[in-house]
């Protein structure tokens, strides 16, 4: 084989058409400026970077054209020396069809019969998982670039971006993808590149998530309008499910997560309408503080400085406040898991004003699980007989099933709602009789047709009966929620999707923006069911390729099969584990100390007219209907709602005993926003029915339940006695927690455990200056009854005192003070709440003059 040479050949200037590894010709050096312009971040081993594709630079053309020829024997090219041109280490992710197309399109126009087989690899320009490989022809010196994939890093959906998006989709981070690619011998992208791409992708994921939530809101709004659930102001009203979750597992011991999220899901569509994300930590800010240096400019996503336990209530409250702004709807009913902090916050901020209050509906699953857990705990107490404890533990699941059967039956009855609730309460109370004590005389016909009273079980279970009744009463108090037969499974399912994107909470994604991005990705996945398609469609306006579509089809098919199996299965679904209740005490320093702007003045004529109109509407209500519908009292949503617009008997004593210079701010806050619970309060609720039963046995009277009684003259005053006997008599029950272990009431008074009573003539007597006396006089006046049986009950003793109505006491000590307090203090906060803006008690209006000595306040307003 011979090769052409020039006639003027010499040893210093000999140049062949093939390019030697040590060649430093001017053609190679001429491309150096192009390297700076293209900014190749990771050049190949040879360091030779070429930017012009198919560039031909012939050498000594004049000598060739002069036909001066010389001959020498050419050596056969040894391909084993290819590594000297530059070595490719490891594997690469490539688009085969695109690789073949590029090779096919490499053009050698010089006419020497050379092709890609005559080209040698020179260098690799790698940017993450994207590579540009440069080749040069040994014959014609043409330079060509072969890319591993079609989309370069400058496009909106490069291979690097696809990898980052996939790590988000499967719940892993940079360390995991680095290890995965290393195991495959594929060079990985750098951590800085990963973070930069994740940040840019996070903004696109956020926009996609909000787009999905807006679609869900429009669908919920349409369904509400079609079903006629529209308020008096024309705004649709919907039912939502809400819950929160945190970035780490607490295991019921440590509640210090650095991030958390609360979600609001439409009950009809089962799609996410709002997510509130709270982050308590920023790694850049924290490191700067530790090093005591100035914090560099960065996008800081830290937006929460309070405790982790308060995240849920604040985020849900934000969603309620923005529901009209975002979706044009009101969240009228909230299905939750019994977290009282959320209800407390909603009652504080009043997102839709004092008239339209959010109704809280307890989740059926959480109520029943608490019921079962308390019974299980009771069955393990060794101070009770083993036989009855075994009876309880063996029937816990059946007791739960009895309640679910009763719910299904009662809610299908063709009766008014309060009849259904009353029937369900009886079924709940009778469940232990049926299963544990085998007493069937009160069993409903639809459930049981047996009879008989085994005395031995009754005698053995007598000591534990009170504990069982207490557990049952707590469940029956929520009968109004149980009859609705709803749960918050939608939120539990969404939380599991979030956990999937967070790697099962085993990876710390809270240092930068990754946690927020992954929560928003979970929203896309939950609402659309196709995360990969939704994100790529939003970013590129194109659907995934054939491989991606095949995966989506298989996923949908598998999901459909699982749903079909669940529907056909008769097994009861397993309950998810309950999150522990969280304490949510508001920070007293939250907000600003400056006075609120644009707060309505109580002396403003327009505001006075609004208050007058509000009271006028209170006077137009059907008092008889409200009393009848609210006989469940604390278990009735109507009872709670109507009380919040009025001053009720339980607060009469506090108001009437206020000193002249006492501010009304704390009292107003306590009446409208407090959700106080304690062991003493719960003990009083648990003992109330027991005390009434004991009183009925002693007196022979039959006590009937009663609801909220509204005063005929002053419709803003109301009272709810514990029961009524006839048109002249009522009862009021107190069960002092401090005196629960005393032998008799004399010991209780002498030891100071019963401070509101005295002993006169060996009988217990209520002090007339005590707030309970004011409460009883108010109840007698509003209900127009003459006598109250004041019952003080302890497990060891009971006392009954007859207290008559004292019209002079009402007129001189109560009437004017109650009117003045309502008009000057309570009513302005009801009509135009000031507390909701910053949750500061100091924002509540306080009249400039004493509320006690302004009995003509009503005339002043009118």
mmCIF file with all atom_site columns, C-alpha atoms in Angstrom, residues 310-487:
data_model
loop_
_atom_site.group_PDB
_atom_site.id
_atom_site.type_symbol
_atom_site.label_atom_id
_atom_site.label_alt_id
_atom_site.label_comp_id
_atom_site.label_asym_id
_atom_site.label_entity_id
_atom_site.label_seq_id
_atom_site.pdbx_PDB_ins_code
_atom_site.Cartn_x
_atom_site.Cartn_y
_atom_site.Cartn_z
_atom_site.occupancy
_atom_site.B_iso_or_equiv
_atom_site.pdbx_formal_charge
_atom_site.auth_seq_id
_atom_site.auth_comp_id
_atom_site.auth_asym_id
_atom_site.auth_atom_id
_atom_site.pdbx_PDB_model_num
ATOM 1   C CA . UNK A 1 310 ? -48.632 24.142  65.530 1.00 0.00 ? 310 UNK A CA 1
ATOM 2   C CA . UNK A 1 311 ? -47.986 23.661  61.801 1.00 0.00 ? 311 UNK A CA 1
ATOM 3   C CA . UNK A 1 312 ? -51.185 21.735  61.052 1.00 0.00 ? 312 UNK A CA 1
ATOM 4   C CA . UNK A 1 313 ? -53.635 24.224  62.548 1.00 0.00 ? 313 UNK A CA 1
ATOM 5   C CA . UNK A 1 314 ? -51.974 27.245  60.958 1.00 0.00 ? 314 UNK A CA 1
ATOM 6   C CA . UNK A 1 315 ? -51.731 25.695  57.488 1.00 0.00 ? 315 UNK A CA 1
ATOM 7   C CA . UNK A 1 316 ? -55.355 24.516  57.509 1.00 0.00 ? 316 UNK A CA 1
ATOM 8   C CA . UNK A 1 317 ? -56.498 27.930  58.722 1.00 0.00 ? 317 UNK A CA 1
ATOM 9   C CA . UNK A 1 318 ? -54.644 29.521  55.796 1.00 0.00 ? 318 UNK A CA 1
ATOM 10  C CA . UNK A 1 319 ? -56.443 27.222  53.374 1.00 0.00 ? 319 UNK A CA 1
ATOM 11  C CA . UNK A 1 320 ? -59.833 28.183  54.798 1.00 0.00 ? 320 UNK A CA 1
ATOM 12  C CA . UNK A 1 321 ? -59.044 31.905  54.641 1.00 0.00 ? 321 UNK A CA 1
ATOM 13  C CA . UNK A 1 322 ? -58.010 31.628  50.983 1.00 0.00 ? 322 UNK A CA 1
ATOM 14  C CA . UNK A 1 323 ? -60.766 29.277  49.776 1.00 0.00 ? 323 UNK A CA 1
ATOM 15  C CA . UNK A 1 324 ? -62.858 32.050  48.216 1.00 0.00 ? 324 UNK A CA 1
ATOM 16  C CA . UNK A 1 325 ? -59.793 33.683  46.674 1.00 0.00 ? 325 UNK A CA 1
ATOM 17  C CA . UNK A 1 326 ? -58.443 30.467  45.133 1.00 0.00 ? 326 UNK A CA 1
ATOM 18  C CA . UNK A 1 327 ? -61.543 28.432  44.295 1.00 0.00 ? 327 UNK A CA 1
ATOM 19  C CA . UNK A 1 328 ? -64.528 30.724  44.853 1.00 0.00 ? 328 UNK A CA 1
ATOM 20  C CA . UNK A 1 329 ? -66.069 28.377  47.460 1.00 0.00 ? 329 UNK A CA 1
ATOM 21  C CA . UNK A 1 330 ? -66.540 28.159  51.226 1.00 0.00 ? 330 UNK A CA 1
ATOM 22  C CA . UNK A 1 331 ? -65.497 25.108  53.222 1.00 0.00 ? 331 UNK A CA 1
ATOM 23  C CA . UNK A 1 332 ? -68.666 24.768  55.293 1.00 0.00 ? 332 UNK A CA 1
ATOM 24  C CA . UNK A 1 333 ? -67.927 21.348  56.824 1.00 0.00 ? 333 UNK A CA 1
ATOM 25  C CA . UNK A 1 334 ? -64.595 19.949  57.923 1.00 0.00 ? 334 UNK A CA 1
ATOM 26  C CA . UNK A 1 335 ? -64.033 16.230  58.372 1.00 0.00 ? 335 UNK A CA 1
ATOM 27  C CA . UNK A 1 336 ? -61.070 15.688  60.676 1.00 0.00 ? 336 UNK A CA 1
ATOM 28  C CA . UNK A 1 337 ? -59.421 13.281  63.056 1.00 0.00 ? 337 UNK A CA 1
ATOM 29  C CA . UNK A 1 338 ? -60.378 14.932  66.335 1.00 0.00 ? 338 UNK A CA 1
ATOM 30  C CA . UNK A 1 339 ? -57.490 17.392  66.562 1.00 0.00 ? 339 UNK A CA 1
ATOM 31  C CA . UNK A 1 340 ? -58.990 20.133  68.713 1.00 0.00 ? 340 UNK A CA 1
ATOM 32  C CA . UNK A 1 341 ? -56.263 22.649  67.816 1.00 0.00 ? 341 UNK A CA 1
ATOM 33  C CA . UNK A 1 342 ? -57.626 22.953  64.268 1.00 0.00 ? 342 UNK A CA 1
ATOM 34  C CA . UNK A 1 343 ? -61.165 23.607  65.485 1.00 0.00 ? 343 UNK A CA 1
ATOM 35  C CA . UNK A 1 344 ? -59.870 26.130  67.993 1.00 0.00 ? 344 UNK A CA 1
ATOM 36  C CA . UNK A 1 345 ? -57.945 28.037  65.332 1.00 0.00 ? 345 UNK A CA 1
ATOM 37  C CA . UNK A 1 346 ? -60.922 28.136  62.941 1.00 0.00 ? 346 UNK A CA 1
ATOM 38  C CA . UNK A 1 347 ? -63.129 29.462  65.730 1.00 0.00 ? 347 UNK A CA 1
ATOM 39  C CA . UNK A 1 348 ? -60.542 32.143  66.378 1.00 0.00 ? 348 UNK A CA 1
ATOM 40  C CA . UNK A 1 349 ? -60.065 33.406  62.830 1.00 0.00 ? 349 UNK A CA 1
ATOM 41  C CA . UNK A 1 350 ? -63.703 32.931  61.676 1.00 0.00 ? 350 UNK A CA 1
ATOM 42  C CA . UNK A 1 351 ? -62.732 32.651  57.977 1.00 0.00 ? 351 UNK A CA 1
ATOM 43  C CA . UNK A 1 352 ? -66.294 33.336  56.762 1.00 0.00 ? 352 UNK A CA 1
ATOM 44  C CA . UNK A 1 353 ? -67.484 35.642  59.512 1.00 0.00 ? 353 UNK A CA 1
ATOM 45  C CA . UNK A 1 354 ? -69.479 34.991  62.693 1.00 0.00 ? 354 UNK A CA 1
ATOM 46  C CA . UNK A 1 355 ? -72.643 33.920  60.867 1.00 0.00 ? 355 UNK A CA 1
ATOM 47  C CA . UNK A 1 356 ? -71.159 31.160  58.705 1.00 0.00 ? 356 UNK A CA 1
ATOM 48  C CA . UNK A 1 357 ? -69.152 28.991  61.073 1.00 0.00 ? 357 UNK A CA 1
ATOM 49  C CA . UNK A 1 358 ? -67.345 25.853  60.003 1.00 0.00 ? 358 UNK A CA 1
ATOM 50  C CA . UNK A 1 359 ? -69.014 22.652  61.186 1.00 0.00 ? 359 UNK A CA 1
ATOM 51  C CA . UNK A 1 360 ? -66.563 20.051  62.471 1.00 0.00 ? 360 UNK A CA 1
ATOM 52  C CA . UNK A 1 361 ? -67.400 16.421  61.705 1.00 0.00 ? 361 UNK A CA 1
ATOM 53  C CA . UNK A 1 362 ? -65.347 13.758  63.447 1.00 0.00 ? 362 UNK A CA 1
ATOM 54  C CA . UNK A 1 363 ? -63.858 10.928  61.417 1.00 0.00 ? 363 UNK A CA 1
ATOM 55  C CA . UNK A 1 364 ? -65.732 7.682   62.000 1.00 0.00 ? 364 UNK A CA 1
ATOM 56  C CA . UNK A 1 365 ? -62.582 5.553   61.894 1.00 0.00 ? 365 UNK A CA 1
ATOM 57  C CA . UNK A 1 366 ? -60.751 7.600   64.512 1.00 0.00 ? 366 UNK A CA 1
ATOM 58  C CA . UNK A 1 367 ? -63.732 7.595   66.873 1.00 0.00 ? 367 UNK A CA 1
ATOM 59  C CA . UNK A 1 368 ? -64.162 3.834   66.622 1.00 0.00 ? 368 UNK A CA 1
ATOM 60  C CA . UNK A 1 369 ? -60.473 3.150   66.988 1.00 0.00 ? 369 UNK A CA 1
ATOM 61  C CA . UNK A 1 370 ? -60.259 5.289   70.126 1.00 0.00 ? 370 UNK A CA 1
ATOM 62  C CA . UNK A 1 371 ? -63.280 3.401   71.429 1.00 0.00 ? 371 UNK A CA 1
ATOM 63  C CA . UNK A 1 372 ? -61.553 0.061   70.821 1.00 0.00 ? 372 UNK A CA 1
ATOM 64  C CA . UNK A 1 373 ? -58.251 1.226   72.287 1.00 0.00 ? 373 UNK A CA 1
ATOM 65  C CA . UNK A 1 374 ? -59.861 2.399   75.509 1.00 0.00 ? 374 UNK A CA 1
ATOM 66  C CA . UNK A 1 375 ? -61.702 -0.900  75.887 1.00 0.00 ? 375 UNK A CA 1
ATOM 67  C CA . UNK A 1 376 ? -58.479 -2.803  75.245 1.00 0.00 ? 376 UNK A CA 1
ATOM 68  C CA . UNK A 1 377 ? -56.672 -0.728  77.879 1.00 0.00 ? 377 UNK A CA 1
ATOM 69  C CA . UNK A 1 378 ? -59.511 -1.405  80.313 1.00 0.00 ? 378 UNK A CA 1
ATOM 70  C CA . UNK A 1 379 ? -59.250 -5.156  79.687 1.00 0.00 ? 379 UNK A CA 1
ATOM 71  C CA . UNK A 1 380 ? -55.615 -5.061  80.858 1.00 0.00 ? 380 UNK A CA 1
ATOM 72  C CA . UNK A 1 381 ? -56.315 -3.449  84.223 1.00 0.00 ? 381 UNK A CA 1
ATOM 73  C CA . UNK A 1 382 ? -55.683 -6.129  86.813 1.00 0.00 ? 382 UNK A CA 1
ATOM 74  C CA . UNK A 1 383 ? -57.804 -4.477  89.513 1.00 0.00 ? 383 UNK A CA 1
ATOM 75  C CA . UNK A 1 384 ? -60.914 -5.894  87.825 1.00 0.00 ? 384 UNK A CA 1
ATOM 76  C CA . UNK A 1 385 ? -62.035 -9.563  87.665 1.00 0.00 ? 385 UNK A CA 1
ATOM 77  C CA . UNK A 1 386 ? -60.230 -11.647 85.052 1.00 0.00 ? 386 UNK A CA 1
ATOM 78  C CA . UNK A 1 387 ? -63.418 -13.196 83.708 1.00 0.00 ? 387 UNK A CA 1
ATOM 79  C CA . UNK A 1 388 ? -65.044 -9.911  82.742 1.00 0.00 ? 388 UNK A CA 1
ATOM 80  C CA . UNK A 1 389 ? -61.738 -8.612  81.327 1.00 0.00 ? 389 UNK A CA 1
ATOM 81  C CA . UNK A 1 390 ? -61.449 -11.649 79.080 1.00 0.00 ? 390 UNK A CA 1
ATOM 82  C CA . UNK A 1 391 ? -65.034 -11.071 78.017 1.00 0.00 ? 391 UNK A CA 1
ATOM 83  C CA . UNK A 1 392 ? -64.148 -7.517  76.980 1.00 0.00 ? 392 UNK A CA 1
ATOM 84  C CA . UNK A 1 393 ? -60.963 -8.432  75.088 1.00 0.00 ? 393 UNK A CA 1
ATOM 85  C CA . UNK A 1 394 ? -62.725 -11.231 73.220 1.00 0.00 ? 394 UNK A CA 1
ATOM 86  C CA . UNK A 1 395 ? -65.495 -8.902  72.026 1.00 0.00 ? 395 UNK A CA 1
ATOM 87  C CA . UNK A 1 396 ? -63.624 -5.693  71.162 1.00 0.00 ? 396 UNK A CA 1
ATOM 88  C CA . UNK A 1 397 ? -63.873 -6.225  67.407 1.00 0.00 ? 397 UNK A CA 1
ATOM 89  C CA . UNK A 1 398 ? -67.536 -7.268  67.727 1.00 0.00 ? 398 UNK A CA 1
ATOM 90  C CA . UNK A 1 399 ? -68.298 -4.137  69.762 1.00 0.00 ? 399 UNK A CA 1
ATOM 91  C CA . UNK A 1 400 ? -66.858 -2.041  66.978 1.00 0.00 ? 400 UNK A CA 1
ATOM 92  C CA . UNK A 1 401 ? -68.808 -3.984  64.360 1.00 0.00 ? 401 UNK A CA 1
ATOM 93  C CA . UNK A 1 402 ? -72.012 -3.443  66.347 1.00 0.00 ? 402 UNK A CA 1
ATOM 94  C CA . UNK A 1 403 ? -71.503 0.325   66.091 1.00 0.00 ? 403 UNK A CA 1
ATOM 95  C CA . UNK A 1 404 ? -70.836 0.227   62.343 1.00 0.00 ? 404 UNK A CA 1
ATOM 96  C CA . UNK A 1 405 ? -73.977 -1.872  61.793 1.00 0.00 ? 405 UNK A CA 1
ATOM 97  C CA . UNK A 1 406 ? -76.016 0.571   63.867 1.00 0.00 ? 406 UNK A CA 1
ATOM 98  C CA . UNK A 1 407 ? -74.669 3.491   61.828 1.00 0.00 ? 407 UNK A CA 1
ATOM 99  C CA . UNK A 1 408 ? -75.632 1.829   58.544 1.00 0.00 ? 408 UNK A CA 1
ATOM 100 C CA . UNK A 1 409 ? -79.135 1.057   59.781 1.00 0.00 ? 409 UNK A CA 1
ATOM 101 C CA . UNK A 1 410 ? -79.914 4.389   61.453 1.00 0.00 ? 410 UNK A CA 1
ATOM 102 C CA . UNK A 1 411 ? -78.732 6.616   58.626 1.00 0.00 ? 411 UNK A CA 1
ATOM 103 C CA . UNK A 1 412 ? -81.077 4.837   56.182 1.00 0.00 ? 412 UNK A CA 1
ATOM 104 C CA . UNK A 1 413 ? -84.140 5.357   58.381 1.00 0.00 ? 413 UNK A CA 1
ATOM 105 C CA . UNK A 1 414 ? -86.805 7.650   56.983 1.00 0.00 ? 414 UNK A CA 1
ATOM 106 C CA . UNK A 1 415 ? -86.863 9.880   60.053 1.00 0.00 ? 415 UNK A CA 1
ATOM 107 C CA . UNK A 1 416 ? -85.688 13.367  61.039 1.00 0.00 ? 416 UNK A CA 1
ATOM 108 C CA . UNK A 1 417 ? -81.998 13.664  61.783 1.00 0.00 ? 417 UNK A CA 1
ATOM 109 C CA . UNK A 1 418 ? -82.409 14.143  65.519 1.00 0.00 ? 418 UNK A CA 1
ATOM 110 C CA . UNK A 1 419 ? -84.430 10.898  65.709 1.00 0.00 ? 419 UNK A CA 1
ATOM 111 C CA . UNK A 1 420 ? -81.649 9.059   63.890 1.00 0.00 ? 420 UNK A CA 1
ATOM 112 C CA . UNK A 1 421 ? -79.046 10.481  66.256 1.00 0.00 ? 421 UNK A CA 1
ATOM 113 C CA . UNK A 1 422 ? -81.112 9.565   69.310 1.00 0.00 ? 422 UNK A CA 1
ATOM 114 C CA . UNK A 1 423 ? -81.560 6.012   68.039 1.00 0.00 ? 423 UNK A CA 1
ATOM 115 C CA . UNK A 1 424 ? -77.859 5.661   67.368 1.00 0.00 ? 424 UNK A CA 1
ATOM 116 C CA . UNK A 1 425 ? -77.072 6.862   70.886 1.00 0.00 ? 425 UNK A CA 1
ATOM 117 C CA . UNK A 1 426 ? -79.282 4.167   72.343 1.00 0.00 ? 426 UNK A CA 1
ATOM 118 C CA . UNK A 1 427 ? -77.583 1.529   70.197 1.00 0.00 ? 427 UNK A CA 1
ATOM 119 C CA . UNK A 1 428 ? -74.120 2.696   71.267 1.00 0.00 ? 428 UNK A CA 1
ATOM 120 C CA . UNK A 1 429 ? -75.082 2.692   74.940 1.00 0.00 ? 429 UNK A CA 1
ATOM 121 C CA . UNK A 1 430 ? -76.603 -0.781  74.623 1.00 0.00 ? 430 UNK A CA 1
ATOM 122 C CA . UNK A 1 431 ? -73.647 -2.404  72.824 1.00 0.00 ? 431 UNK A CA 1
ATOM 123 C CA . UNK A 1 432 ? -71.791 -3.432  76.040 1.00 0.00 ? 432 UNK A CA 1
ATOM 124 C CA . UNK A 1 433 ? -75.039 -4.817  77.475 1.00 0.00 ? 433 UNK A CA 1
ATOM 125 C CA . UNK A 1 434 ? -75.483 -6.994  74.411 1.00 0.00 ? 434 UNK A CA 1
ATOM 126 C CA . UNK A 1 435 ? -71.905 -8.249  74.026 1.00 0.00 ? 435 UNK A CA 1
ATOM 127 C CA . UNK A 1 436 ? -70.391 -8.205  77.509 1.00 0.00 ? 436 UNK A CA 1
ATOM 128 C CA . UNK A 1 437 ? -73.219 -8.466  80.046 1.00 0.00 ? 437 UNK A CA 1
ATOM 129 C CA . UNK A 1 438 ? -75.652 -10.409 77.805 1.00 0.00 ? 438 UNK A CA 1
ATOM 130 C CA . UNK A 1 439 ? -78.572 -8.133  78.678 1.00 0.00 ? 439 UNK A CA 1
ATOM 131 C CA . UNK A 1 440 ? -80.884 -7.939  75.675 1.00 0.00 ? 440 UNK A CA 1
ATOM 132 C CA . UNK A 1 441 ? -83.970 -6.168  76.978 1.00 0.00 ? 441 UNK A CA 1
ATOM 133 C CA . UNK A 1 442 ? -82.939 -2.879  75.322 1.00 0.00 ? 442 UNK A CA 1
ATOM 134 C CA . UNK A 1 443 ? -81.669 -4.384  72.071 1.00 0.00 ? 443 UNK A CA 1
ATOM 135 C CA . UNK A 1 444 ? -83.333 -3.000  68.953 1.00 0.00 ? 444 UNK A CA 1
ATOM 136 C CA . UNK A 1 445 ? -85.432 -5.426  66.940 1.00 0.00 ? 445 UNK A CA 1
ATOM 137 C CA . UNK A 1 446 ? -83.309 -5.034  63.811 1.00 0.00 ? 446 UNK A CA 1
ATOM 138 C CA . UNK A 1 447 ? -80.202 -6.111  65.700 1.00 0.00 ? 447 UNK A CA 1
ATOM 139 C CA . UNK A 1 448 ? -81.099 -8.740  68.294 1.00 0.00 ? 448 UNK A CA 1
ATOM 140 C CA . UNK A 1 449 ? -84.112 -10.844 69.246 1.00 0.00 ? 449 UNK A CA 1
ATOM 141 C CA . UNK A 1 450 ? -82.689 -12.626 72.256 1.00 0.00 ? 450 UNK A CA 1
ATOM 142 C CA . UNK A 1 451 ? -83.705 -12.118 75.878 1.00 0.00 ? 451 UNK A CA 1
ATOM 143 C CA . UNK A 1 452 ? -82.408 -13.052 79.289 1.00 0.00 ? 452 UNK A CA 1
ATOM 144 C CA . UNK A 1 453 ? -80.388 -11.546 82.107 1.00 0.00 ? 453 UNK A CA 1
ATOM 145 C CA . UNK A 1 454 ? -77.487 -13.717 83.389 1.00 0.00 ? 454 UNK A CA 1
ATOM 146 C CA . UNK A 1 455 ? -77.058 -12.497 86.955 1.00 0.00 ? 455 UNK A CA 1
ATOM 147 C CA . UNK A 1 456 ? -73.545 -13.876 87.451 1.00 0.00 ? 456 UNK A CA 1
ATOM 148 C CA . UNK A 1 457 ? -72.059 -11.712 84.682 1.00 0.00 ? 457 UNK A CA 1
ATOM 149 C CA . UNK A 1 458 ? -73.875 -8.628  85.985 1.00 0.00 ? 458 UNK A CA 1
ATOM 150 C CA . UNK A 1 459 ? -72.531 -9.150  89.501 1.00 0.00 ? 459 UNK A CA 1
ATOM 151 C CA . UNK A 1 460 ? -68.968 -9.748  88.290 1.00 0.00 ? 460 UNK A CA 1
ATOM 152 C CA . UNK A 1 461 ? -69.066 -6.720  86.010 1.00 0.00 ? 461 UNK A CA 1
ATOM 153 C CA . UNK A 1 462 ? -70.631 -4.325  88.474 1.00 0.00 ? 462 UNK A CA 1
ATOM 154 C CA . UNK A 1 463 ? -67.296 -2.841  89.552 1.00 0.00 ? 463 UNK A CA 1
ATOM 155 C CA . UNK A 1 464 ? -66.140 -2.220  85.987 1.00 0.00 ? 464 UNK A CA 1
ATOM 156 C CA . UNK A 1 465 ? -69.485 -1.038  84.653 1.00 0.00 ? 465 UNK A CA 1
ATOM 157 C CA . UNK A 1 466 ? -68.877 2.624   85.433 1.00 0.00 ? 466 UNK A CA 1
ATOM 158 C CA . UNK A 1 467 ? -65.596 2.603   83.479 1.00 0.00 ? 467 UNK A CA 1
ATOM 159 C CA . UNK A 1 468 ? -67.338 1.041   80.484 1.00 0.00 ? 468 UNK A CA 1
ATOM 160 C CA . UNK A 1 469 ? -70.166 3.571   80.654 1.00 0.00 ? 469 UNK A CA 1
ATOM 161 C CA . UNK A 1 470 ? -67.644 6.402   80.653 1.00 0.00 ? 470 UNK A CA 1
ATOM 162 C CA . UNK A 1 471 ? -65.955 5.051   77.508 1.00 0.00 ? 471 UNK A CA 1
ATOM 163 C CA . UNK A 1 472 ? -69.296 4.512   75.806 1.00 0.00 ? 472 UNK A CA 1
ATOM 164 C CA . UNK A 1 473 ? -70.571 7.985   76.701 1.00 0.00 ? 473 UNK A CA 1
ATOM 165 C CA . UNK A 1 474 ? -67.579 9.599   75.004 1.00 0.00 ? 474 UNK A CA 1
ATOM 166 C CA . UNK A 1 475 ? -68.437 7.770   71.806 1.00 0.00 ? 475 UNK A CA 1
ATOM 167 C CA . UNK A 1 476 ? -72.166 8.468   72.038 1.00 0.00 ? 476 UNK A CA 1
ATOM 168 C CA . UNK A 1 477 ? -71.457 12.188  72.445 1.00 0.00 ? 477 UNK A CA 1
ATOM 169 C CA . UNK A 1 478 ? -70.208 12.085  68.852 1.00 0.00 ? 478 UNK A CA 1
ATOM 170 C CA . UNK A 1 479 ? -73.307 10.346  67.491 1.00 0.00 ? 479 UNK A CA 1
ATOM 171 C CA . UNK A 1 480 ? -74.102 13.374  65.318 1.00 0.00 ? 480 UNK A CA 1
ATOM 172 C CA . UNK A 1 481 ? -70.787 12.869  63.517 1.00 0.00 ? 481 UNK A CA 1
ATOM 173 C CA . UNK A 1 482 ? -71.129 9.090   63.409 1.00 0.00 ? 482 UNK A CA 1
ATOM 174 C CA . UNK A 1 483 ? -74.553 9.249   61.725 1.00 0.00 ? 483 UNK A CA 1
ATOM 175 C CA . UNK A 1 484 ? -72.912 11.055  58.798 1.00 0.00 ? 484 UNK A CA 1
ATOM 176 C CA . UNK A 1 485 ? -70.673 7.982   58.361 1.00 0.00 ? 485 UNK A CA 1
ATOM 177 C CA . UNK A 1 486 ? -67.670 9.817   56.924 1.00 0.00 ? 486 UNK A CA 1
ATOM 178 C CA . UNK A 1 487 ? -63.919 9.427   57.339 1.00 0.00 ? 487 UNK A CA 1
#
